[in-house]
Amino acid sequence: MMRLQTLKSNGELKELIWKYKHLSLVSLYGFAQIWFQYCERTVRPKYYMYSPIDDYIPFVKYFVVPYLFWFIYMALGFLYLAVVSKKDFYKLCLYMFGGMYLCYVLYLLFPNGQNLRPIITENDVFSRMIKYIYATDTPTNVAPSIHVFNSIAVHVALVNCHQFREKRHWRLASFICMIIISASTVLIKQHSIKDVMWSVLLATAFYIAIYQIPKWVFSKDLVSLDIKRGFFSRIAHR
């Protein structure tokens, strides 16, 4: 009896793994991190990102919380779409990983950094978290900001998912998360406002390529098909 239960459990586990095998694509994030670490060790900035607007943006240590919440936001977005809509999950993978890998190419072609980080003298928990981030993440490879780009990618993928789009409060919550995470990058001085602008521009390009162009092409195909049907229909009735 125990053996039969074990076999049944193993069968259910294999079925579950097979059903969600598309989650294996998340491993691309691991490869992205390897490439990012390579950029961190080898890229020496030639261009420094700065805008006069940066001088008016205050340093707010409490925004380290939404900055780190980015990891949870991404994970929740991936898991939700993996379970609810495989098609939208694939689109998110194409959007996010395509953008990340392109960013790493841009870092190598346009080596950049920033000199905006303040000297932190306080020792409270928020300050210690920022000190740790500063120590582990050098102020290089900042434009475009992957933090901002990925936040936009997750939000766009969620709101374009039919099941999620029907949940108005969750749409609003996702939008707020995207905005606060993006704002946190400049409020803890991890990025210049220029990095954010480049991220928005890149995210817009990917949005058009992944979500809009296929709609236009599909719409034109339908129109062309309707015209052909109408043409042959008229011939048939003559």
Short mmCIF file of C-alpha atoms in Angstrom, two decimals:
data_model
loop_
_atom_site.label_atom_id
_atom_site.label_comp_id
_atom_site.label_asym_id
_atom_site.label_seq_id
_atom_site.Cartn_x
_atom_site.Cartn_y
_atom_site.Cartn_z
CA MET A 1 0.00 0.00 0.00
CA MET A 2 2.83 2.37 0.93
CA ARG A 3 4.61 1.53 -2.33
CA LEU A 4 1.49 2.33 -4.36
CA GLN A 5 1.12 5.68 -2.59
CA THR A 6 4.79 6.46 -3.26
CA LEU A 7 4.43 5.61 -6.94
CA LYS A 8 1.30 7.76 -7.14
CA SER A 9 3.09 10.66 -5.44
CA ASN A 10 6.07 10.35 -7.80
CA GLY A 11 3.70 10.30 -10.76
CA GLU A 12 1.91 13.44 -9.57
CA LEU A 13 5.25 15.16 -8.98
CA LYS A 14 6.48 14.31 -12.49
CA GLU A 15 3.19 15.52 -13.94
CA LEU A 16 3.50 18.80 -12.00
CA ILE A 17 7.11 19.30 -13.14
CA TRP A 18 6.14 18.61 -16.75
CA LYS A 19 3.18 20.99 -16.52
CA TYR A 20 5.35 23.87 -15.35
CA LYS A 21 8.54 22.99 -17.22
CA HIS A 22 8.43 26.43 -18.83
CA LEU A 23 9.57 27.84 -15.47
CA SER A 24 13.02 26.53 -16.37
CA LEU A 25 13.39 29.66 -18.51
CA VAL A 26 13.92 31.60 -15.28
CA SER A 27 17.40 30.07 -15.29
CA LEU A 28 18.22 32.73 -17.90
CA TYR A 29 18.31 35.15 -14.97
CA GLY A 30 21.22 33.18 -13.55
CA PHE A 31 23.15 33.46 -16.82
CA ALA A 32 22.32 37.17 -16.88
CA GLN A 33 23.84 37.56 -13.42
CA ILE A 34 27.04 35.84 -14.56
CA TRP A 35 27.32 38.28 -17.46
CA PHE A 36 26.53 41.19 -15.13
CA GLN A 37 29.32 40.14 -12.76
CA TYR A 38 31.68 40.01 -15.73
CA CYS A 39 30.70 43.58 -16.61
CA GLU A 40 31.19 44.62 -12.97
CA ARG A 41 34.74 43.26 -12.93
CA THR A 42 35.87 44.41 -16.36
CA VAL A 43 34.02 47.60 -17.36
CA ARG A 44 35.78 50.85 -16.50
CA PRO A 45 33.49 53.86 -16.93
CA LYS A 46 34.34 56.37 -19.64
CA TYR A 47 31.03 58.20 -19.41
CA TYR A 48 29.41 59.41 -16.19
CA MET A 49 25.66 59.75 -16.02
CA TYR A 50 24.53 63.03 -14.52
CA SER A 51 21.73 65.54 -14.90
CA PRO A 52 21.17 68.82 -13.00
CA ILE A 53 17.87 67.26 -11.95
CA ASP A 54 19.87 64.79 -9.83
CA ASP A 55 20.89 67.67 -7.55
CA TYR A 56 17.24 68.26 -6.66
CA ILE A 57 16.50 64.63 -5.89
CA PRO A 58 17.01 64.00 -2.15
CA PHE A 59 18.70 60.97 -0.65
CA VAL A 60 15.99 59.02 1.19
CA LYS A 61 17.38 55.94 2.92
CA TYR A 62 13.93 54.43 3.55
CA PHE A 63 13.53 53.80 -0.17
CA VAL A 64 16.01 50.95 0.15
CA VAL A 65 12.97 48.85 1.11
CA PRO A 66 11.16 49.18 -2.26
CA TYR A 67 14.56 48.93 -3.97
CA LEU A 68 15.01 45.44 -2.47
CA PHE A 69 11.32 44.60 -2.91
CA TRP A 70 12.17 44.54 -6.62
CA PHE A 71 13.33 40.92 -6.25
CA ILE A 72 9.98 39.88 -4.72
CA TYR A 73 8.01 41.83 -7.34
CA MET A 74 9.83 40.07 -10.16
CA ALA A 75 9.41 36.63 -8.56
CA LEU A 76 5.67 37.17 -8.00
CA GLY A 77 5.21 38.34 -11.59
CA PHE A 78 7.00 35.30 -13.01
CA LEU A 79 5.14 32.83 -10.78
CA TYR A 80 1.73 34.35 -11.45
CA LEU A 81 2.12 34.30 -15.22
CA ALA A 82 3.71 30.83 -15.19
CA VAL A 83 0.61 29.47 -13.48
CA VAL A 84 -2.10 31.58 -15.12
CA SER A 85 -0.92 32.20 -18.69
CA LYS A 86 1.98 30.42 -20.36
CA LYS A 87 1.74 32.74 -23.38
CA ASP A 88 2.17 35.86 -21.23
CA PHE A 89 4.95 34.14 -19.27
CA TYR A 90 6.89 33.62 -22.50
CA LYS A 91 6.35 37.24 -23.44
CA LEU A 92 7.69 38.38 -20.06
CA CYS A 93 10.78 36.19 -20.51
CA LEU A 94 11.40 37.63 -23.98
CA TYR A 95 10.82 41.17 -22.71
CA MET A 96 12.90 40.95 -19.55
CA PHE A 97 15.81 38.75 -20.58
CA GLY A 98 16.02 40.30 -24.03
CA GLY A 99 16.30 43.72 -22.38
CA MET A 100 18.80 42.59 -19.76
CA TYR A 101 21.14 40.98 -22.27
CA LEU A 102 20.91 44.03 -24.50
CA CYS A 103 21.78 46.22 -21.50
CA TYR A 104 24.94 44.21 -20.91
CA VAL A 105 25.95 44.71 -24.53
CA LEU A 106 25.37 48.45 -24.11
CA TYR A 107 27.50 48.48 -20.95
CA LEU A 108 30.39 46.99 -22.92
CA LEU A 109 29.93 49.35 -25.88
CA PHE A 110 29.14 52.43 -23.77
CA PRO A 111 30.98 51.91 -20.44
CA ASN A 112 29.27 54.17 -17.95
CA GLY A 113 29.00 54.91 -14.26
CA GLN A 114 27.89 57.55 -11.76
CA ASN A 115 29.33 59.64 -8.91
CA LEU A 116 26.17 60.39 -6.98
CA ARG A 117 26.56 58.20 -3.91
CA PRO A 118 26.70 60.07 -0.59
CA ILE A 119 28.93 59.10 2.32
CA ILE A 120 26.70 57.30 4.81
CA THR A 121 27.65 57.86 8.43
CA GLU A 122 24.50 56.59 10.15
CA ASN A 123 24.28 53.01 11.33
CA ASP A 124 20.54 52.26 11.45
CA VAL A 125 19.12 49.26 9.61
CA PHE A 126 18.26 51.23 6.46
CA SER A 127 21.70 52.79 6.29
CA ARG A 128 23.36 49.42 6.79
CA MET A 129 21.33 47.93 3.95
CA ILE A 130 22.40 50.74 1.62
CA LYS A 131 26.03 50.36 2.70
CA TYR A 132 25.81 46.69 1.82
CA ILE A 133 24.32 47.49 -1.60
CA TYR A 134 27.02 50.07 -2.26
CA ALA A 135 29.71 47.54 -1.27
CA THR A 136 28.40 44.71 -3.45
CA ASP A 137 27.18 46.71 -6.45
CA THR A 138 29.74 49.11 -7.90
CA PRO A 139 28.56 52.48 -9.31
CA THR A 140 29.20 51.24 -12.86
CA ASN A 141 26.96 49.79 -15.60
CA VAL A 142 24.09 52.04 -14.63
CA ALA A 143 22.51 53.20 -17.90
CA PRO A 144 20.02 51.84 -18.71
CA SER A 145 18.92 50.84 -15.21
CA ILE A 146 17.97 47.16 -15.16
CA HIS A 147 16.04 47.78 -11.93
CA VAL A 148 13.75 50.18 -13.77
CA PHE A 149 13.60 48.19 -16.99
CA ASN A 150 12.62 44.95 -15.26
CA SER A 151 9.98 46.68 -13.14
CA ILE A 152 8.36 48.05 -16.30
CA ALA A 153 8.63 44.64 -17.99
CA VAL A 154 6.81 42.87 -15.13
CA HIS A 155 4.05 45.48 -14.97
CA VAL A 156 3.52 45.50 -18.74
CA ALA A 157 3.37 41.69 -18.84
CA LEU A 158 0.85 41.59 -15.99
CA VAL A 159 -1.52 44.23 -17.35
CA ASN A 160 -1.45 42.59 -20.78
CA CYS A 161 -2.50 39.27 -19.25
CA HIS A 162 -6.28 38.92 -19.68
CA GLN A 163 -6.83 37.30 -16.27
CA PHE A 164 -4.83 39.96 -14.43
CA ARG A 165 -6.28 42.85 -16.43
CA GLU A 166 -9.70 42.12 -14.99
CA LYS A 167 -8.43 42.72 -11.44
CA ARG A 168 -8.50 46.53 -11.18
CA HIS A 169 -7.05 46.76 -7.66
CA TRP A 170 -4.17 44.43 -8.52
CA ARG A 171 -3.43 46.47 -11.64
CA LEU A 172 -3.18 49.58 -9.50
CA ALA A 173 -1.00 47.79 -6.94
CA SER A 174 1.36 46.63 -9.69
CA PHE A 175 1.57 50.13 -11.16
CA ILE A 176 2.39 51.61 -7.73
CA CYS A 177 5.08 48.97 -7.21
CA MET A 178 6.63 49.78 -10.59
CA ILE A 179 6.67 53.52 -9.88
CA ILE A 180 8.02 53.24 -6.32
CA ILE A 181 10.73 50.75 -7.28
CA SER A 182 11.80 52.99 -10.17
CA ALA A 183 11.82 56.04 -7.89
CA SER A 184 13.88 54.18 -5.30
CA THR A 185 16.79 53.85 -7.72
CA VAL A 186 17.36 57.62 -7.73
CA LEU A 187 16.28 58.24 -4.12
CA ILE A 188 19.01 55.99 -2.72
CA LYS A 189 21.43 57.37 -5.33
CA GLN A 190 21.98 54.10 -7.14
CA HIS A 191 21.13 55.78 -10.43
CA SER A 192 20.92 59.10 -12.18
CA ILE A 193 17.62 60.29 -13.57
CA LYS A 194 19.26 59.77 -16.97
CA ASP A 195 19.52 56.04 -16.27
CA VAL A 196 15.79 55.97 -15.62
CA MET A 197 15.06 57.84 -18.85
CA TRP A 198 17.17 55.42 -20.90
CA SER A 199 15.39 52.50 -19.24
CA VAL A 200 11.96 53.91 -20.09
CA LEU A 201 13.06 54.44 -23.70
CA LEU A 202 14.39 50.87 -23.96
CA ALA A 203 11.30 49.42 -22.27
CA THR A 204 9.08 51.34 -24.71
CA ALA A 205 10.98 49.90 -27.67
CA PHE A 206 10.57 46.36 -26.32
CA TYR A 207 6.88 46.98 -25.60
CA ILE A 208 6.27 48.02 -29.19
CA ALA A 209 8.27 45.08 -30.56
CA ILE A 210 6.66 42.41 -28.36
CA TYR A 211 3.10 43.64 -27.82
CA GLN A 212 2.19 46.13 -30.52
CA ILE A 213 3.86 45.02 -33.75
CA PRO A 214 2.39 41.47 -33.57
CA LYS A 215 -1.07 43.05 -33.14
CA TRP A 216 -0.57 45.27 -36.16
CA VAL A 217 0.69 42.37 -38.29
CA PHE A 218 -2.13 40.09 -37.14
CA SER A 219 -4.70 42.83 -37.75
CA LYS A 220 -3.40 43.41 -41.29
CA ASP A 221 -3.52 39.68 -41.98
CA LEU A 222 -7.16 39.56 -40.87
CA VAL A 223 -8.07 42.56 -43.02
CA SER A 224 -6.28 41.02 -46.00
CA LEU A 225 -8.07 37.72 -45.40
CA ASP A 226 -11.46 39.44 -45.21
CA ILE A 227 -10.76 41.30 -48.46
CA LYS A 228 -9.79 38.07 -50.20
CA ARG A 229 -12.87 36.29 -48.87
CA GLY A 230 -15.07 39.14 -50.04
CA PHE A 231 -13.42 39.15 -53.47
CA PHE A 232 -13.85 35.40 -54.04
CA SER A 233 -17.36 35.52 -52.61
CA ARG A 234 -18.39 38.12 -55.19
CA ILE A 235 -16.87 36.03 -57.98
CA ALA A 236 -18.68 32.92 -56.78
CA HIS A 237 -22.05 34.70 -56.89
CA ARG A 238 -21.66 36.09 -60.37
#
